[in-house]
Short mmCIF file of N, CA and C in Angstrom, two decimals:
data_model
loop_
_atom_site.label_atom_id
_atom_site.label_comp_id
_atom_site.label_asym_id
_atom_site.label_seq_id
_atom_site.Cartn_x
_atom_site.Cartn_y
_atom_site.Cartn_z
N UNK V 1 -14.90 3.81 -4.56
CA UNK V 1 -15.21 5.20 -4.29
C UNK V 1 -14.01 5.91 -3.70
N UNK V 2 -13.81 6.88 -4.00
CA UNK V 2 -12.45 7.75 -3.74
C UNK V 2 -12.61 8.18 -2.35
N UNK V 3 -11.61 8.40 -1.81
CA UNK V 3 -11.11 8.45 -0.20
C UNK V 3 -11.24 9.66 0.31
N UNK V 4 -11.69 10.38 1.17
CA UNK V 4 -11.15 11.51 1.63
C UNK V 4 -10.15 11.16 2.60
N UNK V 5 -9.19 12.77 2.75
CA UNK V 5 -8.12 12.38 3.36
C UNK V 5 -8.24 12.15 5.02
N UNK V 6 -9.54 12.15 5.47
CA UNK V 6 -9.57 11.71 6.80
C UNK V 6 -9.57 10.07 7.10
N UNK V 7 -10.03 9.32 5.81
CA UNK V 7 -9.94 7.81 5.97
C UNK V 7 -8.29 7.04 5.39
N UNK V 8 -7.36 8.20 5.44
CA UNK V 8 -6.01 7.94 4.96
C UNK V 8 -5.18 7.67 6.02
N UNK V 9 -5.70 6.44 6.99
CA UNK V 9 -4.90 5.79 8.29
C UNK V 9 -4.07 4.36 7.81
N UNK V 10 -3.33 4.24 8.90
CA UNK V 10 -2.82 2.99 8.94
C UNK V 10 -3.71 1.84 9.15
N UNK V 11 -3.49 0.76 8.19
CA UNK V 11 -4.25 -0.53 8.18
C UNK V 11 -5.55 -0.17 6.89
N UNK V 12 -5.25 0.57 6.25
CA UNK V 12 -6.24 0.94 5.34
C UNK V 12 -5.94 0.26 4.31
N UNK V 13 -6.56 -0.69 2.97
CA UNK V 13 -6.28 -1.15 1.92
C UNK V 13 -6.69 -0.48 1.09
N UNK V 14 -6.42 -0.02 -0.25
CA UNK V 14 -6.71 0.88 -0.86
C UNK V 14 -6.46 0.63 -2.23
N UNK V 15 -7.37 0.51 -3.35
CA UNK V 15 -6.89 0.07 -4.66
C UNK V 15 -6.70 1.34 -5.34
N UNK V 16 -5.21 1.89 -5.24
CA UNK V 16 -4.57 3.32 -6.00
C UNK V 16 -4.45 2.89 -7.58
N UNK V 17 -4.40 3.77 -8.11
CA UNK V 17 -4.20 3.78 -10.10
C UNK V 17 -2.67 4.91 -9.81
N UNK V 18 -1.60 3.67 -10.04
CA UNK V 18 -0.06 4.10 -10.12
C UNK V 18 0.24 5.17 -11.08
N UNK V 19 -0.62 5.19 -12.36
CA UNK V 19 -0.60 6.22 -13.13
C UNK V 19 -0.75 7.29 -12.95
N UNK V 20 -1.83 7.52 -12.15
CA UNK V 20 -2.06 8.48 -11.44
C UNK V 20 -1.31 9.54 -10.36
N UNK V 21 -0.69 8.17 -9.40
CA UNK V 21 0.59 8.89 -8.77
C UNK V 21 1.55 9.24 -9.30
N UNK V 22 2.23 8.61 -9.98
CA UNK V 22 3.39 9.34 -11.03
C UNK V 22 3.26 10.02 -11.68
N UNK V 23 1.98 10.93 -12.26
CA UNK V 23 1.75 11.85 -12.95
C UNK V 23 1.51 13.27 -11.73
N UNK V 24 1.03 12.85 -10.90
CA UNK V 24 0.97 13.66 -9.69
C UNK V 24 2.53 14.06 -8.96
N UNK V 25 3.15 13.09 -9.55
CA UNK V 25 4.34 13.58 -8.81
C UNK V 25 4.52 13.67 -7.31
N UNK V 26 5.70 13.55 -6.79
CA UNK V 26 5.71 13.36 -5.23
C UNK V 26 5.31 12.29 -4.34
N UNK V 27 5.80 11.17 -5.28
CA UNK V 27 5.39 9.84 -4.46
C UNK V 27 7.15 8.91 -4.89
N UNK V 28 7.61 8.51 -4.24
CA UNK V 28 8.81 7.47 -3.87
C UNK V 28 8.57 6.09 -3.95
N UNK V 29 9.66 5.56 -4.24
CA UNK V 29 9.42 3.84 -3.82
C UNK V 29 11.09 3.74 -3.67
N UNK V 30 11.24 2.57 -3.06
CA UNK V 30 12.28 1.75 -3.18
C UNK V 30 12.53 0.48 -3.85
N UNK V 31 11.34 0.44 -4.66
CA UNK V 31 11.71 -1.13 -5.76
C UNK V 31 12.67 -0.85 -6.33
N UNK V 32 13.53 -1.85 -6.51
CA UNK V 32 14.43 -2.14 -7.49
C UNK V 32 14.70 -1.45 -8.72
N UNK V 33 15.22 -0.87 -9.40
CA UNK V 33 15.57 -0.61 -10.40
C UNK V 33 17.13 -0.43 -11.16
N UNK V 34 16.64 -1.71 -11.82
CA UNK V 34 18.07 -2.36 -12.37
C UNK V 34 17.94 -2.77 -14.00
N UNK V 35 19.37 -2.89 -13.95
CA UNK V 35 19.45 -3.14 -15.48
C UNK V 35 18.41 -4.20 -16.38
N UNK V 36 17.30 -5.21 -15.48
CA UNK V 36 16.33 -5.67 -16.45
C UNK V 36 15.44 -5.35 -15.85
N UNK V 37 14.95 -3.92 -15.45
CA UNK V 37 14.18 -2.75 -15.69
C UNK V 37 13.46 -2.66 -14.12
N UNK V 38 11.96 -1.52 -14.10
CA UNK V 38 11.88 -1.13 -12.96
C UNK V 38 10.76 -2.35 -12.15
N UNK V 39 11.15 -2.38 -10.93
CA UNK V 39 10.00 -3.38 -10.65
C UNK V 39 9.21 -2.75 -9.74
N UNK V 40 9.20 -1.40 -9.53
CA UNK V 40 7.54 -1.19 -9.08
C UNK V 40 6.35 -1.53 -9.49
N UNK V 41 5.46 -1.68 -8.62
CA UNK V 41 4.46 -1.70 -9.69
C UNK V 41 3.82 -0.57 -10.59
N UNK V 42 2.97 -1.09 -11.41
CA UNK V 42 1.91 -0.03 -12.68
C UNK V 42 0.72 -0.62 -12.78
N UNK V 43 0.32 0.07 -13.06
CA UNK V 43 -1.53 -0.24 -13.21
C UNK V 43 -2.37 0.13 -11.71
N UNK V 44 -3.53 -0.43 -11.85
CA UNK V 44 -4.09 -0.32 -10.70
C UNK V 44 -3.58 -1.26 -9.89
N UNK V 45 -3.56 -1.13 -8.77
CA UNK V 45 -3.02 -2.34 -7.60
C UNK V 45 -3.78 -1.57 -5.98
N UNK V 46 -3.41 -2.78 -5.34
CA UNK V 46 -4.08 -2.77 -3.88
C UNK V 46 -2.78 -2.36 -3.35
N UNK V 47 -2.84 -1.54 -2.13
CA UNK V 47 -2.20 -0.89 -1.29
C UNK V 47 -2.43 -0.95 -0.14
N UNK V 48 -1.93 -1.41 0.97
CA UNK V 48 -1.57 -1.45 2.48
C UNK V 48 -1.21 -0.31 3.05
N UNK V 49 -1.51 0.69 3.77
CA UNK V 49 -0.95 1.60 4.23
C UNK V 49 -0.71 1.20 5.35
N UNK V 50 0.68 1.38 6.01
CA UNK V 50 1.79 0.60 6.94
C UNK V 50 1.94 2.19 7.73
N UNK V 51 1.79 3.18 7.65
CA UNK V 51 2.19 4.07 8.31
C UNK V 51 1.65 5.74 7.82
N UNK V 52 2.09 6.99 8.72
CA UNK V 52 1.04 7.98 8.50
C UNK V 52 2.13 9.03 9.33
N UNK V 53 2.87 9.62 8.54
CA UNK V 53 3.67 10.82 9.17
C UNK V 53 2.87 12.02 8.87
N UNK V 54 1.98 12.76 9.85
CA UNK V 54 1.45 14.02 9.64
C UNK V 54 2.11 15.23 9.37
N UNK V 55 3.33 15.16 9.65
CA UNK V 55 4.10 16.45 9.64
C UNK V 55 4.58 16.84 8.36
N UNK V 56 4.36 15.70 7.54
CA UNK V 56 5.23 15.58 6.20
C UNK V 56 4.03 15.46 5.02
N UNK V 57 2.67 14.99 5.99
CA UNK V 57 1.62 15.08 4.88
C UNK V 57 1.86 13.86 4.02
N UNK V 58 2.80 12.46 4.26
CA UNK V 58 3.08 11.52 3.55
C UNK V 58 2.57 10.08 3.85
N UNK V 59 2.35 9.22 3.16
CA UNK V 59 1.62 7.82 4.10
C UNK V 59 2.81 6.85 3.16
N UNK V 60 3.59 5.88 4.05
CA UNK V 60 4.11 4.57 3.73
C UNK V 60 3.17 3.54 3.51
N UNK V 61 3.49 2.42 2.23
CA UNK V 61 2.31 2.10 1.85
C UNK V 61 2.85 0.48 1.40
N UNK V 62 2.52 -0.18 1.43
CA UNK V 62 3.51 -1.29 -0.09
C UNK V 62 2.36 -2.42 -0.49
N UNK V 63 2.64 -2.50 -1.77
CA UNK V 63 1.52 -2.94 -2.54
C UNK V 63 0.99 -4.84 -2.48
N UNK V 64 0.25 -5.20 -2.51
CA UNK V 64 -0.94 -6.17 -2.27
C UNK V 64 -0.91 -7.11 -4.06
N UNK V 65 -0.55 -8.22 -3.58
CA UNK V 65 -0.59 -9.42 -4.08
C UNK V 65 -1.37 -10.53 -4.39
N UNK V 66 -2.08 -11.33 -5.29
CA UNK V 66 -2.83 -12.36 -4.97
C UNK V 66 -2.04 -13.57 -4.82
N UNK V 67 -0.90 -13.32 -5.48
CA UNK V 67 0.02 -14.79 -5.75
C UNK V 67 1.60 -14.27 -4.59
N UNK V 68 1.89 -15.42 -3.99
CA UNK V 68 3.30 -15.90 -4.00
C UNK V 68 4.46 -15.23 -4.86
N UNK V 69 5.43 -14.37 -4.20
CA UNK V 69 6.64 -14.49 -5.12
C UNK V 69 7.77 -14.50 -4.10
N UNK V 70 8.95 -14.35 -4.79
CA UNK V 70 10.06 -14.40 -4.01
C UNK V 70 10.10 -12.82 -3.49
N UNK V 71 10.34 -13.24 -2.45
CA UNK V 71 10.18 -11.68 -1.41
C UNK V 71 8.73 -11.37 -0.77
N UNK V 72 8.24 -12.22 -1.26
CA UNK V 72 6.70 -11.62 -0.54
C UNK V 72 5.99 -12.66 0.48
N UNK V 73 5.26 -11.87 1.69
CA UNK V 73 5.03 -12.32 2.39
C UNK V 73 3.73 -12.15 2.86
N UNK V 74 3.19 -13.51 3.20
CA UNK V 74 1.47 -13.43 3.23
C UNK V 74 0.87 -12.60 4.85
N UNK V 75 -0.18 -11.96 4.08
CA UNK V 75 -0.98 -11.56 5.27
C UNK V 75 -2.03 -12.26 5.85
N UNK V 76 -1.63 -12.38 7.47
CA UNK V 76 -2.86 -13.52 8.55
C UNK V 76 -4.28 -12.80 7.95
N UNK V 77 -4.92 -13.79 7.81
CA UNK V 77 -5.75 -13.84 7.18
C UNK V 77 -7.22 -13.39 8.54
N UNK V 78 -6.33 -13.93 9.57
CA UNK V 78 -7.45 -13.04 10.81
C UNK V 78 -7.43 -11.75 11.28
N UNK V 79 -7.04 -11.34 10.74
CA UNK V 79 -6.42 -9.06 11.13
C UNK V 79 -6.95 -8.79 9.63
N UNK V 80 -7.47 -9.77 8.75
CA UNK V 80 -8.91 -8.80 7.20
C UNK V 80 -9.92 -8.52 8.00
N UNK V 81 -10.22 -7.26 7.80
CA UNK V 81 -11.76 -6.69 8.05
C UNK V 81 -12.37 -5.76 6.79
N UNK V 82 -13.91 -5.91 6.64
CA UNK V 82 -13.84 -4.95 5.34
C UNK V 82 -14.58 -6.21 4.65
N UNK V 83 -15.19 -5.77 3.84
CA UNK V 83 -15.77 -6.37 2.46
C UNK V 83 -15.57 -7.62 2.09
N UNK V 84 -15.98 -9.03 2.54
CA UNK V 84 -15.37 -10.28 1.74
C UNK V 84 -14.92 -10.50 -0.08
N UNK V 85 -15.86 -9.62 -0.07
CA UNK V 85 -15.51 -10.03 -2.17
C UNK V 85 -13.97 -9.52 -2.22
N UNK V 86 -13.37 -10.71 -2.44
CA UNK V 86 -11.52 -10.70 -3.16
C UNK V 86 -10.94 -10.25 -2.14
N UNK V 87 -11.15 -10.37 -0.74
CA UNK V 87 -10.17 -10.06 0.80
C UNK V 87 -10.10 -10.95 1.76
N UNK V 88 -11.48 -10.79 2.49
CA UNK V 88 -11.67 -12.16 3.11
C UNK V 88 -11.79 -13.32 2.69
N UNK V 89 -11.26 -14.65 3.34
CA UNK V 89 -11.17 -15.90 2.95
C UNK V 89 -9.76 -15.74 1.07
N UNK V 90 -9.10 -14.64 0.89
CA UNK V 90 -8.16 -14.92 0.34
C UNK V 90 -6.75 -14.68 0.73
N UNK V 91 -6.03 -15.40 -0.69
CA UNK V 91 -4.96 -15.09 0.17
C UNK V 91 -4.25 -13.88 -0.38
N UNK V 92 -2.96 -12.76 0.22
CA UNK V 92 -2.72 -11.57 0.14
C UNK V 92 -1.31 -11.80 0.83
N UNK V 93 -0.62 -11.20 -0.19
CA UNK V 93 1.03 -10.83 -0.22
C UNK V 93 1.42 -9.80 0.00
N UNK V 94 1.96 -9.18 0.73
CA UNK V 94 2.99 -8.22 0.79
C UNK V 94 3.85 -8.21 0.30
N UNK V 95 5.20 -7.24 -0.58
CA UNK V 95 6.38 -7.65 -1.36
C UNK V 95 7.29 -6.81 -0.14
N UNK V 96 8.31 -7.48 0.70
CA UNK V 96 9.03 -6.78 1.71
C UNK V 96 10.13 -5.97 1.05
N UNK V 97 10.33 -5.41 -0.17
CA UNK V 97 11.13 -5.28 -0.86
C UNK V 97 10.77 -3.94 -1.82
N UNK V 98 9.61 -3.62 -1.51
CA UNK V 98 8.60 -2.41 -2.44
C UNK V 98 7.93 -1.57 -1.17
N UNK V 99 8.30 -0.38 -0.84
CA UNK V 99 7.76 0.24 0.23
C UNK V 99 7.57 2.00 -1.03
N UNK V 100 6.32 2.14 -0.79
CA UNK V 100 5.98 3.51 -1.42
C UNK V 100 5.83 4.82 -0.30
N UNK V 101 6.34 5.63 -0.54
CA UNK V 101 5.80 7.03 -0.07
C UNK V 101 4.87 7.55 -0.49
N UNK V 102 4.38 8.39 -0.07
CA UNK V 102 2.52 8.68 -0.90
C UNK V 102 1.89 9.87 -0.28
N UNK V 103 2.34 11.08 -0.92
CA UNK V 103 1.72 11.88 -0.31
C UNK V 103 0.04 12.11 0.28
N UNK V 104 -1.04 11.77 1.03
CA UNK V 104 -2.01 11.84 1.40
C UNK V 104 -3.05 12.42 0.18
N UNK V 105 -2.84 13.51 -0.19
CA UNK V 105 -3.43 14.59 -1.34
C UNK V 105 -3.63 13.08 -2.41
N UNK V 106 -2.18 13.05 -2.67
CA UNK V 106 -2.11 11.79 -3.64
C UNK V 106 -3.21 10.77 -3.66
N UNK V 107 -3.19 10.10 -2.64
CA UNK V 107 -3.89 9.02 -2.02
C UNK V 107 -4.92 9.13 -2.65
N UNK V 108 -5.89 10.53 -1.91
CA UNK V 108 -7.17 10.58 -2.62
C UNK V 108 -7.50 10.52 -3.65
N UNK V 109 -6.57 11.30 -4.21
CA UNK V 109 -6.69 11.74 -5.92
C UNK V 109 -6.24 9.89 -6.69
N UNK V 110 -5.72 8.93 -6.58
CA UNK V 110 -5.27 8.47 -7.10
C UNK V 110 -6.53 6.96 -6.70
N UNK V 111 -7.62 7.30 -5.46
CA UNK V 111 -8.43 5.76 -5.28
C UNK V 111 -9.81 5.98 -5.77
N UNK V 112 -9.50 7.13 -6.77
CA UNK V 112 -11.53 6.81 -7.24
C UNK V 112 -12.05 5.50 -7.93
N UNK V 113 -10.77 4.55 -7.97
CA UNK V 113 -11.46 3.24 -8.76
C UNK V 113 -11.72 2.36 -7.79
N UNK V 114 -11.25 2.50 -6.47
CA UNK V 114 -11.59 1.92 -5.20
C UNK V 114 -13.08 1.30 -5.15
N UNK V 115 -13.12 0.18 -5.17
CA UNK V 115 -14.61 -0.78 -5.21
C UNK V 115 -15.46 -0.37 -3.81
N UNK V 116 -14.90 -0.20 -2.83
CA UNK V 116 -15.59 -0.28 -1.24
C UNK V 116 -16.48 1.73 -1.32
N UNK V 117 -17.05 1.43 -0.28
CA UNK V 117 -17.96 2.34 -0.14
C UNK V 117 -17.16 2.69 1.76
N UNK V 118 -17.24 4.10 2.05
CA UNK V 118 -16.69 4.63 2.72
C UNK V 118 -17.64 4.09 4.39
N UNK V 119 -18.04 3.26 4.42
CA UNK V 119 -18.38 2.97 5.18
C UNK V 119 -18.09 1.72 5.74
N UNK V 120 -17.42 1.08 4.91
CA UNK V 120 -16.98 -0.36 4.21
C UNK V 120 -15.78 -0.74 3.64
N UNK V 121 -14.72 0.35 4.65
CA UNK V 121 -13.36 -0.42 3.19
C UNK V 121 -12.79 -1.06 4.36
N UNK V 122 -11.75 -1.60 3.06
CA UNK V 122 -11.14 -3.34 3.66
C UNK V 122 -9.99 -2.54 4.53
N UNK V 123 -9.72 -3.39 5.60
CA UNK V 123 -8.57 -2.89 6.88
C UNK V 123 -7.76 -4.05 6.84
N UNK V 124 -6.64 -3.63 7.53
CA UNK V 124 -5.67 -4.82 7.94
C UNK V 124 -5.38 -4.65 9.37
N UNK V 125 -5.09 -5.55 10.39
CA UNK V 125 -5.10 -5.09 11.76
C UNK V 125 -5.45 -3.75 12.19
N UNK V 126 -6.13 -3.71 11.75
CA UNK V 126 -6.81 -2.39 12.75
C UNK V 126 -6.70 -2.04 14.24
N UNK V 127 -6.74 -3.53 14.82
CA UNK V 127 -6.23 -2.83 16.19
C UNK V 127 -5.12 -3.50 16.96
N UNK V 128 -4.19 -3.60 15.25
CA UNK V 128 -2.80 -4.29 15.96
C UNK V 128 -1.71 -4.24 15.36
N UNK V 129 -1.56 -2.61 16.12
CA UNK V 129 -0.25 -1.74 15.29
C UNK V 129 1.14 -2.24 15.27
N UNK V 130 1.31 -3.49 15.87
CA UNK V 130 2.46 -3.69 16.09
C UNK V 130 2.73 -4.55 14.65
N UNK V 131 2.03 -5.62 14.24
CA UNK V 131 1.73 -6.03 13.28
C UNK V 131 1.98 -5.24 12.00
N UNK V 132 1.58 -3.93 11.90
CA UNK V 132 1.36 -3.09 10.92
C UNK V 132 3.06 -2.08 10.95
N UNK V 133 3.49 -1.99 12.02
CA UNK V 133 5.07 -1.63 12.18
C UNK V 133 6.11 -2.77 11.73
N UNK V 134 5.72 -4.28 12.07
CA UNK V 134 6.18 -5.01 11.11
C UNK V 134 6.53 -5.05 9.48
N UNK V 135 5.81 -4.59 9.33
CA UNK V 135 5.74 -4.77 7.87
C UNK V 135 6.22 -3.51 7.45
N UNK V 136 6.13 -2.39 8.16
CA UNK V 136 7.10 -0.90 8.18
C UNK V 136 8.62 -1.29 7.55
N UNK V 137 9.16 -2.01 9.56
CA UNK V 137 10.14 -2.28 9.84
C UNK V 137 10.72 -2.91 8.18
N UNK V 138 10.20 -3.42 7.10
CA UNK V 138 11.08 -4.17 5.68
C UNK V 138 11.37 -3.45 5.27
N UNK V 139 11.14 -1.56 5.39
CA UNK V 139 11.60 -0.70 4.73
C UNK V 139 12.95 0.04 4.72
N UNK V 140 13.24 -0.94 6.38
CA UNK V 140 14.63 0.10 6.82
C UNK V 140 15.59 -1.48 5.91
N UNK V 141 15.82 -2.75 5.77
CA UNK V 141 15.96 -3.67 5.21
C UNK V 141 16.43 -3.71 4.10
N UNK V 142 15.82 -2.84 2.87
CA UNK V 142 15.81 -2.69 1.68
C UNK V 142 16.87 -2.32 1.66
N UNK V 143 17.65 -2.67 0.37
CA UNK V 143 18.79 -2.48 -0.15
C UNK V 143 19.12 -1.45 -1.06
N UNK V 144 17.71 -1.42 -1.80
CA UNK V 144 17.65 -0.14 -2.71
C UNK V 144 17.07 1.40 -1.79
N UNK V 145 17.75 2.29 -2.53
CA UNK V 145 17.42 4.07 -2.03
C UNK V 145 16.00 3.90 -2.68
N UNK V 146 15.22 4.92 -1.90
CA UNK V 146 14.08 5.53 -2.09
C UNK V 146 14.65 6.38 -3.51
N UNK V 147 13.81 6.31 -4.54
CA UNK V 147 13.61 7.51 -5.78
C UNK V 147 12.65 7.59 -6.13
N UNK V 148 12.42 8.75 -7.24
CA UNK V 148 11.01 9.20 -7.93
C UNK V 148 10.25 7.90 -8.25
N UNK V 149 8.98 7.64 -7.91
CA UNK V 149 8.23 6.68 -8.80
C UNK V 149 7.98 6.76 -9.97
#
């Protein structure tokens, strides 16, 4: 069920349709993009929101994994709250290497395929921001510039 922009906080998981944002325009990443091509992601995918600048109307975000890769790093599995079907009791990657910008407007417009019910969506430390600035902090790290998604 699609989001309003008052449930667009930090520690929020959120299954966005990437198509969506890039057609919307005004959303960033810093994945890679190199000569054997772009590695953001596409399609629908799960999203972490890591942060929430009001002034700018923008949310830092980076996208949600089921598998292991190089660069990615698992989330404690005791800071899931939210819905067990495909969260709790699994396991969940972060890629420290893929940090999105996301305008809020965006957000909404882009999670109507979102499975959870607004009473019910999946969180990540919710009440342990320091945790959630961690995973910020991979954005200053990155090697690649922020550009258009």
């Amino acid at each position: 069920m699609s989001l309003t922009q008052e449930e667009v906080t930090p520690g929020l998981v959120i299954q966005l349709d990437t198509a969506t944002l890039r057609a919307l325009g005004g959303c960033q990443t810093n994945a890679v993009l190199g000569p054997e091509g772009d590695r953001s992601v596409v399609g629908t995918q799960d999203f972490l929101l890591v942060g929430l600048d009001a002034a700018s109307g923008r949310c830092t975000a980076v996208p949600l994994f089921a598998k292991t890769a190089v660069g990615n790093q698992p989330l404690e599995s005791g800071k899931k709250t939210g819905p067990a079907d495909q969260w709790i009791g699994t396991d969940t990657y972060f890629s420290r290497w893929q940090h999105w910008r996301i305008p809020v407007a965006s957000v909404v417009a882009a999670s109507a395929g979102d499975p959870t019910a607004p009473a019910n969506r999946r969180r990540y430390a919710a009440s342990d921001r320091s945790a959630l600035d961690d995973i910020k902090n991979w954005e200053g790290r990155n090697r690649a510039a922020y550009r258009d998604a």
